[in-house]
Amino acid sequence: MTDIHALAVAKLSPMFVSQLATAFTLHDRLHETDPAAFAALAPRIRALAASGDSKVSAELMATLPALEVISVMGVGYDGIAVQAAKARGIVVTHTPGVLNDDVADLALGLMLCAARQLPAADRHAREGSWLQAPMPLARKMSGARLGLVGIGRIGQAIASRAAAFGMSIAYTARSARPGLPFPFFDSPRALAAEVDFLVVITPGGADTRHLIDAEVLRALGKGRGEGILVNVARGSVVDEAALIDALERGVIAGAGLDVFEDEPRIPVRLSALPHVVLTPHIGSATGQTRQAMADLAFANLREHFAGRPLPTPVPECRG
Ligand code: NAP
């Protein structure tokens, strides 16, 4: 297969790159780094290799007449113009399932950190403030009410962990899943009004943009400054300006955030807040999971060029 030309459209994991390099002639971000060389090569590019936060526009695809397949190393593919790909018969693949545990683990970690104020407690102990005063009391997590905005593969992995904490679980999505034993609410606002922790785990993109807005945050706070918001989905799902405002004014109690609207940039007003826990989009960032994601992203390309069924096409490209 090494006569097949593939283009990396973003800085990719070395675990993915090392496999790609054994099977393809791999070009690294040529469209950005060397437009002249890219223009000469573009007619021969048959595969794109991308990460979960990569952008692949219809315009980029239009410059690649031989493009057949786009493999995303990540489950979220909101940066890929899937309908434009589909219209051209280009198949898009992603890596669902193998990262469920890690993202769910991080969601629970952010819930615990925000509720029990673990980063602040660490600073309190480390910096000697304990000599002056004990830590202020925190919020109990075990037995509290969890609301999930999205209850797909990762949402259900979060639910099973939360059950071990004795939490009650409810959810919202576009439609109820009859097989699940949890109450369904028909909007994030209705759900937020009934829970202590609201965890966001939907896809990003236009359909979910600002699903969590000022009104949802007001419902979560219940007029008493309660409620903790955790976002492990995409920054675009939460109206970040409304969230900052709600946190500054004490509308809600706190937040745990792995994703941001303009990441890797985080607004100073957000990072200045003491009752917020921030992580730099590390939901799937363990060696074990990144290897499994790289293996699956590579397998999708390998199977495509071997003429075999694809392991994990995105839903829009199935069947
Ligand atoms: P999934 O199995 O497809 O589940 C998505 C859930 O979101 C479903 O319950 C779906 O239910 C719901 N949903 C979709 N569109 C919605 C809308 N417009 N309004 C309300 N609910 C909606 O996906 P997954 O594998 O759990 O992954 C979810 C997302 O997590 C990914 O797309 C990605 O953005 C994010 N993620 C983040 C990290 C990280 O590092 N932080 C890592 C991996 C994934 P309905 O279809 O019934 O609406």
mmCIF file of C-alpha atoms and ligand atoms in Angstrom:
data_model
loop_
_atom_site.group_PDB
_atom_site.id
_atom_site.type_symbol
_atom_site.label_atom_id
_atom_site.label_comp_id
_atom_site.label_asym_id
_atom_site.label_seq_id
_atom_site.Cartn_x
_atom_site.Cartn_y
_atom_site.Cartn_z
ATOM 1 C CA MET A 1 0.000 0.000 0.000
ATOM 2 C CA THR A 2 2.948 2.389 0.327
ATOM 3 C CA ASP A 3 2.176 3.762 -3.130
ATOM 4 C CA ILE A 4 -1.024 5.195 -1.638
ATOM 5 C CA HIS A 5 -0.656 8.846 -0.649
ATOM 6 C CA ALA A 6 -2.218 9.957 2.631
ATOM 7 C CA LEU A 7 -2.288 13.443 4.136
ATOM 8 C CA ALA A 8 -2.194 14.198 7.862
ATOM 9 C CA VAL A 9 -4.435 17.255 8.272
ATOM 10 C CA ALA A 10 -3.405 17.960 11.882
ATOM 11 C CA LYS A 11 -0.646 17.196 14.338
ATOM 12 C CA LEU A 12 -1.398 13.518 14.922
ATOM 13 C CA SER A 13 -0.522 11.166 17.749
ATOM 14 C CA PRO A 14 2.870 9.488 17.147
ATOM 15 C CA MET A 15 1.045 6.186 17.759
ATOM 16 C CA PHE A 16 -1.123 6.836 14.681
ATOM 17 C CA VAL A 17 1.710 8.324 12.603
ATOM 18 C CA SER A 18 4.024 5.340 13.141
ATOM 19 C CA GLN A 19 1.383 2.952 11.775
ATOM 20 C CA LEU A 20 0.470 5.241 8.873
ATOM 21 C CA ALA A 21 4.128 5.528 7.881
ATOM 22 C CA THR A 22 4.471 1.749 7.499
ATOM 23 C CA ALA A 23 1.567 1.489 5.062
ATOM 24 C CA PHE A 24 1.271 4.780 3.169
ATOM 25 C CA THR A 25 3.322 7.552 1.708
ATOM 26 C CA LEU A 26 2.403 10.029 4.409
ATOM 27 C CA HIS A 27 2.483 13.783 3.917
ATOM 28 C CA ASP A 28 2.424 15.909 7.036
ATOM 29 C CA ARG A 29 0.117 18.954 6.937
ATOM 30 C CA LEU A 30 1.445 19.851 3.497
ATOM 31 C CA HIS A 31 -1.673 21.933 2.802
ATOM 32 C CA GLU A 32 -0.570 24.271 5.611
ATOM 33 C CA THR A 33 3.211 24.036 5.519
ATOM 34 C CA ASP A 34 3.917 23.911 1.776
ATOM 35 C CA PRO A 35 0.941 24.950 -0.372
ATOM 36 C CA ALA A 36 2.950 24.682 -3.629
ATOM 37 C CA ALA A 37 4.018 21.089 -2.921
ATOM 38 C CA PHE A 38 0.451 20.363 -1.804
ATOM 39 C CA ALA A 39 -1.011 21.675 -5.055
ATOM 40 C CA ALA A 40 1.279 19.351 -7.022
ATOM 41 C CA LEU A 41 0.440 16.354 -4.868
ATOM 42 C CA ALA A 42 -3.281 16.973 -4.231
ATOM 43 C CA PRO A 43 -4.569 14.916 -7.214
ATOM 44 C CA ARG A 44 -2.864 11.800 -5.762
ATOM 45 C CA ILE A 45 -4.103 12.055 -2.134
ATOM 46 C CA ARG A 46 -6.529 9.185 -1.483
ATOM 47 C CA ALA A 47 -6.751 9.292 2.326
ATOM 48 C CA LEU A 48 -6.873 11.938 5.060
ATOM 49 C CA ALA A 49 -5.771 11.176 8.611
ATOM 50 C CA ALA A 50 -7.302 13.470 11.246
ATOM 51 C CA SER A 51 -7.703 13.939 14.977
ATOM 52 C CA GLY A 52 -10.934 14.575 16.888
ATOM 53 C CA ASP A 53 -10.477 18.348 16.756
ATOM 54 C CA SER A 54 -9.361 18.513 13.095
ATOM 55 C CA LYS A 55 -11.171 20.681 10.582
ATOM 56 C CA VAL A 56 -11.765 19.168 7.133
ATOM 57 C CA SER A 57 -13.854 21.603 5.110
ATOM 58 C CA ALA A 58 -15.745 21.031 1.868
ATOM 59 C CA GLU A 59 -13.230 23.454 0.285
ATOM 60 C CA LEU A 60 -10.262 21.268 1.291
ATOM 61 C CA MET A 61 -12.025 18.156 -0.024
ATOM 62 C CA ALA A 62 -12.731 19.958 -3.318
ATOM 63 C CA THR A 63 -8.958 20.233 -3.912
ATOM 64 C CA LEU A 64 -8.582 16.433 -3.559
ATOM 65 C CA PRO A 65 -10.244 14.722 -6.543
ATOM 66 C CA ALA A 66 -8.939 11.225 -5.660
ATOM 67 C CA LEU A 67 -9.970 11.363 -1.976
ATOM 68 C CA GLU A 68 -11.761 8.190 -0.820
ATOM 69 C CA VAL A 69 -11.582 8.053 2.947
ATOM 70 C CA ILE A 70 -11.115 10.291 6.019
ATOM 71 C CA SER A 71 -10.036 8.527 9.227
ATOM 72 C CA VAL A 72 -10.561 10.493 12.453
ATOM 73 C CA MET A 73 -8.660 9.353 15.549
ATOM 74 C CA GLY A 74 -11.384 10.384 17.993
ATOM 75 C CA VAL A 75 -15.103 9.782 18.451
ATOM 76 C CA GLY A 76 -16.194 13.403 17.848
ATOM 77 C CA TYR A 77 -16.056 14.427 14.170
ATOM 78 C CA ASP A 78 -17.870 17.783 14.296
ATOM 79 C CA GLY A 79 -14.946 19.438 12.444
ATOM 80 C CA ILE A 80 -15.445 17.252 9.363
ATOM 81 C CA ALA A 81 -17.876 18.375 6.642
ATOM 82 C CA VAL A 82 -19.520 14.940 6.612
ATOM 83 C CA GLN A 83 -22.401 15.810 4.269
ATOM 84 C CA ALA A 84 -19.953 17.180 1.679
ATOM 85 C CA ALA A 85 -17.888 13.990 2.025
ATOM 86 C CA LYS A 86 -20.962 11.825 1.681
ATOM 87 C CA ALA A 87 -22.102 13.699 -1.420
ATOM 88 C CA ARG A 88 -18.757 12.828 -3.024
ATOM 89 C CA GLY A 89 -18.845 9.170 -1.888
ATOM 90 C CA ILE A 90 -15.969 9.800 0.544
ATOM 91 C CA VAL A 91 -16.333 7.661 3.652
ATOM 92 C CA VAL A 92 -15.599 9.122 7.124
ATOM 93 C CA THR A 93 -14.539 6.868 10.017
ATOM 94 C CA HIS A 94 -13.996 7.536 13.742
ATOM 95 C CA THR A 95 -12.991 5.632 16.899
ATOM 96 C CA PRO A 96 -16.051 5.107 19.135
ATOM 97 C CA GLY A 97 -16.153 2.786 22.133
ATOM 98 C CA VAL A 98 -12.465 2.399 22.953
ATOM 99 C CA LEU A 99 -12.360 5.695 24.884
ATOM 100 C CA ASN A 100 -15.573 5.328 26.900
ATOM 101 C CA ASP A 101 -13.824 4.297 30.126
ATOM 102 C CA ASP A 102 -11.296 7.132 30.101
ATOM 103 C CA VAL A 103 -13.794 9.899 29.362
ATOM 104 C CA ALA A 104 -16.214 8.517 31.970
ATOM 105 C CA ASP A 105 -13.388 8.260 34.526
ATOM 106 C CA LEU A 106 -12.482 11.903 33.873
ATOM 107 C CA ALA A 107 -16.108 13.020 34.213
ATOM 108 C CA LEU A 108 -16.307 11.405 37.656
ATOM 109 C CA GLY A 109 -12.917 12.913 38.514
ATOM 110 C CA LEU A 110 -14.131 16.404 37.592
ATOM 111 C CA MET A 111 -17.350 15.890 39.576
ATOM 112 C CA LEU A 112 -15.364 14.861 42.661
ATOM 113 C CA CYS A 113 -12.783 17.627 42.217
ATOM 114 C CA ALA A 114 -15.455 20.313 41.817
ATOM 115 C CA ALA A 115 -17.638 19.016 44.666
ATOM 116 C CA ARG A 116 -14.892 18.258 47.188
ATOM 117 C CA GLN A 117 -12.683 21.158 45.980
ATOM 118 C CA LEU A 118 -9.670 18.858 45.617
ATOM 119 C CA PRO A 119 -7.374 21.282 43.717
ATOM 120 C CA ALA A 120 -8.084 24.014 46.324
ATOM 121 C CA ALA A 121 -7.600 21.496 49.153
ATOM 122 C CA ASP A 122 -4.261 20.439 47.654
ATOM 123 C CA ARG A 123 -3.151 24.097 47.561
ATOM 124 C CA HIS A 124 -4.442 24.615 51.112
ATOM 125 C CA ALA A 125 -2.307 21.721 52.401
ATOM 126 C CA ARG A 126 0.724 22.421 50.208
ATOM 127 C CA GLU A 127 0.943 26.180 50.861
ATOM 128 C CA GLY A 128 0.549 25.960 54.647
ATOM 129 C CA SER A 129 -2.868 27.667 54.834
ATOM 130 C CA TRP A 130 -3.955 24.749 57.028
ATOM 131 C CA LEU A 131 -1.832 26.283 59.816
ATOM 132 C CA GLN A 132 -4.200 29.276 59.824
ATOM 133 C CA ALA A 133 -7.580 27.623 59.183
ATOM 134 C CA PRO A 134 -9.240 24.394 58.077
ATOM 135 C CA MET A 135 -10.669 24.110 54.554
ATOM 136 C CA PRO A 136 -14.237 25.391 54.202
ATOM 137 C CA LEU A 137 -16.809 22.592 54.039
ATOM 138 C CA ALA A 138 -17.403 21.069 50.610
ATOM 139 C CA ARG A 139 -20.370 19.389 48.888
ATOM 140 C CA LYS A 140 -21.120 15.662 49.271
ATOM 141 C CA MET A 141 -21.211 13.700 46.013
ATOM 142 C CA SER A 142 -22.323 10.212 47.106
ATOM 143 C CA GLY A 143 -26.100 9.941 47.020
ATOM 144 C CA ALA A 144 -26.566 13.182 45.059
ATOM 145 C CA ARG A 145 -28.706 13.572 41.906
ATOM 146 C CA LEU A 146 -26.938 13.312 38.524
ATOM 147 C CA GLY A 147 -28.384 14.610 35.259
ATOM 148 C CA LEU A 148 -26.767 13.491 31.999
ATOM 149 C CA VAL A 149 -27.143 15.635 28.890
ATOM 150 C CA GLY A 150 -26.506 12.830 26.377
ATOM 151 C CA ILE A 151 -26.625 9.158 27.279
ATOM 152 C CA GLY A 152 -24.804 7.371 24.458
ATOM 153 C CA ARG A 153 -21.728 5.181 24.844
ATOM 154 C CA ILE A 154 -19.877 7.538 27.207
ATOM 155 C CA GLY A 155 -22.984 8.804 29.016
ATOM 156 C CA GLN A 156 -23.900 5.243 29.963
ATOM 157 C CA ALA A 157 -20.333 4.580 31.197
ATOM 158 C CA ILE A 158 -20.676 7.688 33.413
ATOM 159 C CA ALA A 159 -24.055 6.433 34.675
ATOM 160 C CA SER A 160 -22.640 3.048 35.735
ATOM 161 C CA ARG A 161 -19.841 4.749 37.685
ATOM 162 C CA ALA A 162 -22.252 7.223 39.295
ATOM 163 C CA ALA A 163 -24.466 4.314 40.396
ATOM 164 C CA ALA A 164 -21.524 3.012 42.434
ATOM 165 C CA PHE A 165 -21.593 6.376 44.262
ATOM 166 C CA GLY A 166 -25.250 5.774 45.122
ATOM 167 C CA MET A 167 -26.309 8.661 42.878
ATOM 168 C CA SER A 168 -29.752 8.821 41.289
ATOM 169 C CA ILE A 169 -29.546 9.237 37.512
ATOM 170 C CA ALA A 170 -31.759 11.035 34.989
ATOM 171 C CA TYR A 171 -31.034 12.192 31.436
ATOM 172 C CA THR A 172 -32.008 14.233 28.422
ATOM 173 C CA ALA A 173 -31.323 13.622 24.710
ATOM 174 C CA ARG A 174 -33.288 14.251 21.516
ATOM 175 C CA SER A 175 -35.406 11.221 22.324
ATOM 176 C CA ALA A 176 -35.914 8.774 25.194
ATOM 177 C CA ARG A 177 -34.104 5.442 25.088
ATOM 178 C CA PRO A 178 -36.759 2.918 26.143
ATOM 179 C CA GLY A 179 -34.160 0.300 27.186
ATOM 180 C CA LEU A 180 -32.654 2.520 29.898
ATOM 181 C CA PRO A 181 -33.878 2.382 33.509
ATOM 182 C CA PHE A 182 -33.501 6.149 34.089
ATOM 183 C CA PRO A 183 -36.115 8.936 33.912
ATOM 184 C CA PHE A 184 -36.038 11.000 30.694
ATOM 185 C CA PHE A 185 -36.502 14.795 30.614
ATOM 186 C CA ASP A 186 -37.365 16.485 27.345
ATOM 187 C CA SER A 187 -34.978 19.438 27.742
ATOM 188 C CA PRO A 188 -31.698 20.302 29.490
ATOM 189 C CA ARG A 189 -33.585 23.009 31.445
ATOM 190 C CA ALA A 190 -36.169 20.588 32.821
ATOM 191 C CA LEU A 191 -33.406 18.124 33.746
ATOM 192 C CA ALA A 192 -31.199 20.787 35.364
ATOM 193 C CA ALA A 193 -34.020 21.847 37.691
ATOM 194 C CA GLU A 194 -34.096 18.337 39.198
ATOM 195 C CA VAL A 195 -30.386 17.525 39.714
ATOM 196 C CA ASP A 196 -27.307 18.499 41.719
ATOM 197 C CA PHE A 197 -24.720 17.622 39.049
ATOM 198 C CA LEU A 198 -25.312 18.249 35.325
ATOM 199 C CA VAL A 199 -22.820 16.404 33.092
ATOM 200 C CA VAL A 200 -22.697 17.257 29.388
ATOM 201 C CA ILE A 201 -21.691 14.429 27.026
ATOM 202 C CA THR A 202 -23.278 15.052 23.602
ATOM 203 C CA PRO A 203 -21.518 15.521 20.248
ATOM 204 C CA GLY A 204 -20.478 19.073 19.288
ATOM 205 C CA GLY A 205 -21.536 20.877 16.101
ATOM 206 C CA ALA A 206 -24.415 23.127 15.071
ATOM 207 C CA ASP A 207 -27.184 20.944 16.552
ATOM 208 C CA THR A 208 -25.880 21.158 20.127
ATOM 209 C CA ARG A 209 -24.391 24.684 20.041
ATOM 210 C CA HIS A 210 -25.103 26.476 23.349
ATOM 211 C CA LEU A 211 -27.499 23.722 24.459
ATOM 212 C CA ILE A 212 -26.417 24.750 27.953
ATOM 213 C CA ASP A 213 -27.314 28.440 28.208
ATOM 214 C CA ALA A 214 -28.094 30.974 30.950
ATOM 215 C CA GLU A 215 -31.581 29.550 31.435
ATOM 216 C CA VAL A 216 -30.276 26.002 31.992
ATOM 217 C CA LEU A 217 -27.675 27.311 34.448
ATOM 218 C CA ARG A 218 -30.359 29.257 36.344
ATOM 219 C CA ALA A 219 -32.398 26.034 36.618
ATOM 220 C CA LEU A 220 -29.327 24.133 37.877
ATOM 221 C CA GLY A 221 -28.696 26.797 40.540
ATOM 222 C CA LYS A 222 -32.338 26.683 41.763
ATOM 223 C CA GLY A 223 -32.073 30.275 42.971
ATOM 224 C CA ARG A 224 -29.803 29.121 45.811
ATOM 225 C CA GLY A 225 -26.381 29.007 44.095
ATOM 226 C CA GLU A 226 -26.463 25.219 43.953
ATOM 227 C CA GLY A 227 -25.495 22.797 41.230
ATOM 228 C CA ILE A 228 -22.267 21.770 39.561
ATOM 229 C CA LEU A 229 -21.822 21.715 35.767
ATOM 230 C CA VAL A 230 -19.327 19.288 34.190
ATOM 231 C CA ASN A 231 -18.538 19.472 30.468
ATOM 232 C CA VAL A 232 -16.582 16.624 28.853
ATOM 233 C CA ALA A 233 -18.343 16.961 25.467
ATOM 234 C CA ARG A 234 -17.258 19.923 23.337
ATOM 235 C CA GLY A 235 -16.735 23.557 24.316
ATOM 236 C CA SER A 236 -19.385 24.645 21.805
ATOM 237 C CA VAL A 237 -22.176 22.867 23.734
ATOM 238 C CA VAL A 238 -21.942 25.338 26.642
ATOM 239 C CA ASP A 239 -22.444 29.099 26.265
ATOM 240 C CA GLU A 240 -19.124 29.946 27.929
ATOM 241 C CA ALA A 241 -19.943 33.642 28.451
ATOM 242 C CA ALA A 242 -23.188 32.662 30.208
ATOM 243 C CA LEU A 243 -21.298 30.087 32.305
ATOM 244 C CA ILE A 244 -18.661 32.620 33.408
ATOM 245 C CA ASP A 245 -21.422 35.058 34.310
ATOM 246 C CA ALA A 246 -23.299 32.371 36.294
ATOM 247 C CA LEU A 247 -20.138 31.377 38.181
ATOM 248 C CA GLU A 248 -19.104 34.983 38.922
ATOM 249 C CA ARG A 249 -22.576 35.856 40.222
ATOM 250 C CA GLY A 250 -22.910 32.642 42.247
ATOM 251 C CA VAL A 251 -25.875 31.381 40.196
ATOM 252 C CA ILE A 252 -24.352 27.876 40.332
ATOM 253 C CA ALA A 253 -21.915 26.384 42.851
ATOM 254 C CA GLY A 254 -19.095 25.319 40.544
ATOM 255 C CA ALA A 255 -17.929 23.643 37.364
ATOM 256 C CA GLY A 256 -15.519 21.036 36.049
ATOM 257 C CA LEU A 257 -14.481 21.644 32.443
ATOM 258 C CA ASP A 258 -12.351 19.584 30.055
ATOM 259 C CA VAL A 259 -13.349 21.459 26.883
ATOM 260 C CA PHE A 260 -13.621 25.140 25.942
ATOM 261 C CA GLU A 261 -15.152 27.228 23.179
ATOM 262 C CA ASP A 262 -11.834 28.570 21.856
ATOM 263 C CA GLU A 263 -9.435 25.920 23.140
ATOM 264 C CA PRO A 264 -6.550 25.821 23.826
ATOM 265 C CA ARG A 265 -7.321 29.408 24.865
ATOM 266 C CA ILE A 266 -9.209 29.702 28.164
ATOM 267 C CA PRO A 267 -10.730 33.080 29.159
ATOM 268 C CA VAL A 268 -8.837 34.709 32.040
ATOM 269 C CA ARG A 269 -12.158 35.383 33.798
ATOM 270 C CA LEU A 270 -12.772 31.615 33.839
ATOM 271 C CA SER A 271 -9.327 30.535 35.018
ATOM 272 C CA ALA A 272 -9.464 33.208 37.744
ATOM 273 C CA LEU A 273 -12.468 31.582 39.407
ATOM 274 C CA PRO A 274 -11.680 29.511 42.520
ATOM 275 C CA HIS A 275 -14.656 27.141 42.346
ATOM 276 C CA VAL A 276 -13.869 25.864 38.865
ATOM 277 C CA VAL A 277 -11.692 22.873 37.956
ATOM 278 C CA LEU A 278 -10.092 22.970 34.515
ATOM 279 C CA THR A 279 -8.374 20.239 32.481
ATOM 280 C CA PRO A 280 -6.853 20.695 28.992
ATOM 281 C CA HIS A 281 -9.082 18.363 26.889
ATOM 282 C CA ILE A 282 -7.611 15.150 28.338
ATOM 283 C CA GLY A 283 -10.744 12.965 28.215
ATOM 284 C CA SER A 284 -9.055 10.136 26.291
ATOM 285 C CA ALA A 285 -5.463 11.073 27.078
ATOM 286 C CA THR A 286 -3.967 7.891 28.529
ATOM 287 C CA GLY A 287 -1.304 5.826 26.806
ATOM 288 C CA GLN A 288 -3.537 2.750 26.758
ATOM 289 C CA THR A 289 -6.553 4.462 25.226
ATOM 290 C CA ARG A 290 -4.622 6.548 22.713
ATOM 291 C CA GLN A 291 -2.977 3.317 21.480
ATOM 292 C CA ALA A 292 -6.383 1.656 21.091
ATOM 293 C CA MET A 293 -7.678 4.751 19.224
ATOM 294 C CA ALA A 294 -4.617 4.798 16.930
ATOM 295 C CA ASP A 295 -5.027 1.068 16.193
ATOM 296 C CA LEU A 296 -8.703 1.548 15.291
ATOM 297 C CA ALA A 297 -8.093 4.701 13.215
ATOM 298 C CA PHE A 298 -5.390 2.834 11.292
ATOM 299 C CA ALA A 299 -7.538 -0.315 10.914
ATOM 300 C CA ASN A 300 -10.246 1.759 9.211
ATOM 301 C CA LEU A 301 -7.759 2.897 6.536
ATOM 302 C CA ARG A 302 -6.180 -0.544 6.180
ATOM 303 C CA GLU A 303 -9.547 -2.243 5.706
ATOM 304 C CA HIS A 304 -10.731 0.426 3.262
ATOM 305 C CA PHE A 305 -7.760 -0.081 0.963
ATOM 306 C CA ALA A 306 -8.000 -3.880 1.337
ATOM 307 C CA GLY A 307 -11.606 -3.655 0.091
ATOM 308 C CA ARG A 308 -12.982 -5.065 3.331
ATOM 309 C CA PRO A 309 -15.848 -3.704 5.502
ATOM 310 C CA LEU A 310 -14.865 -0.707 7.616
ATOM 311 C CA PRO A 311 -14.707 -1.328 11.387
ATOM 312 C CA THR A 312 -16.232 2.002 12.459
ATOM 313 C CA PRO A 313 -17.653 4.362 9.825
ATOM 314 C CA VAL A 314 -19.522 7.368 11.297
ATOM 315 C CA PRO A 315 -23.311 6.819 11.430
ATOM 316 C CA GLU A 316 -23.918 9.038 8.372
ATOM 317 C CA CYS A 317 -21.643 6.795 6.246
ATOM 318 C CA ARG A 318 -23.015 3.414 7.342
ATOM 319 C CA GLY A 319 -24.901 1.028 5.094
HETATM 320 P P1 NAP B 1 -22.861 8.784 21.274
HETATM 321 O O1 NAP B 1 -22.808 7.357 21.703
HETATM 322 O O2 NAP B 1 -23.206 9.092 19.857
HETATM 323 O O3 NAP B 1 -23.874 9.553 22.276
HETATM 324 C C1 NAP B 1 -24.263 10.890 22.049
HETATM 325 C C2 NAP B 1 -25.443 11.235 22.983
HETATM 326 O O4 NAP B 1 -25.782 12.608 22.767
HETATM 327 C C3 NAP B 1 -26.693 10.411 22.714
HETATM 328 O O5 NAP B 1 -27.366 10.161 23.928
HETATM 329 C C4 NAP B 1 -27.548 11.335 21.839
HETATM 330 O O6 NAP B 1 -28.904 10.980 21.972
HETATM 331 C C5 NAP B 1 -27.200 12.693 22.464
HETATM 332 N N1 NAP B 1 -27.425 13.801 21.532
HETATM 333 C C6 NAP B 1 -26.995 13.897 20.248
HETATM 334 N N2 NAP B 1 -27.415 15.056 19.702
HETATM 335 C C7 NAP B 1 -28.147 15.685 20.662
HETATM 336 C C8 NAP B 1 -28.844 16.926 20.693
HETATM 337 N N3 NAP B 1 -28.890 17.740 19.618
HETATM 338 N N4 NAP B 1 -29.469 17.260 21.853
HETATM 339 C C9 NAP B 1 -29.443 16.445 22.938
HETATM 340 N N5 NAP B 1 -28.785 15.268 22.965
HETATM 341 C C10 NAP B 1 -28.146 14.886 21.831
HETATM 342 O O7 NAP B 1 -21.465 9.491 21.516
HETATM 343 P P2 NAP B 1 -20.335 9.140 22.617
HETATM 344 O O8 NAP B 1 -19.423 8.112 22.091
HETATM 345 O O9 NAP B 1 -20.985 8.951 23.944
HETATM 346 O O10 NAP B 1 -19.506 10.542 22.597
HETATM 347 C C11 NAP B 1 -20.190 11.757 22.895
HETATM 348 C C12 NAP B 1 -19.286 12.947 22.628
HETATM 349 O O11 NAP B 1 -18.290 13.045 23.632
HETATM 350 C C13 NAP B 1 -18.456 12.919 21.336
HETATM 351 O O12 NAP B 1 -19.221 13.251 20.195
HETATM 352 C C14 NAP B 1 -17.371 13.944 21.634
HETATM 353 O O13 NAP B 1 -17.790 15.231 21.213
HETATM 354 C C15 NAP B 1 -17.264 13.909 23.167
HETATM 355 N N6 NAP B 1 -15.958 13.376 23.592
HETATM 356 C C16 NAP B 1 -15.125 14.160 24.344
HETATM 357 C C17 NAP B 1 -13.897 13.657 24.748
HETATM 358 C C18 NAP B 1 -12.948 14.472 25.584
HETATM 359 O O14 NAP B 1 -11.754 14.295 25.472
HETATM 360 N N7 NAP B 1 -13.441 15.340 26.455
HETATM 361 C C19 NAP B 1 -13.497 12.371 24.371
HETATM 362 C C20 NAP B 1 -14.378 11.601 23.621
HETATM 363 C C21 NAP B 1 -15.618 12.108 23.242
HETATM 364 P P3 NAP B 1 -29.980 11.275 20.800
HETATM 365 O O15 NAP B 1 -29.390 10.772 19.545
HETATM 366 O O16 NAP B 1 -31.234 10.534 21.250
HETATM 367 O O17 NAP B 1 -30.187 12.727 20.834
#
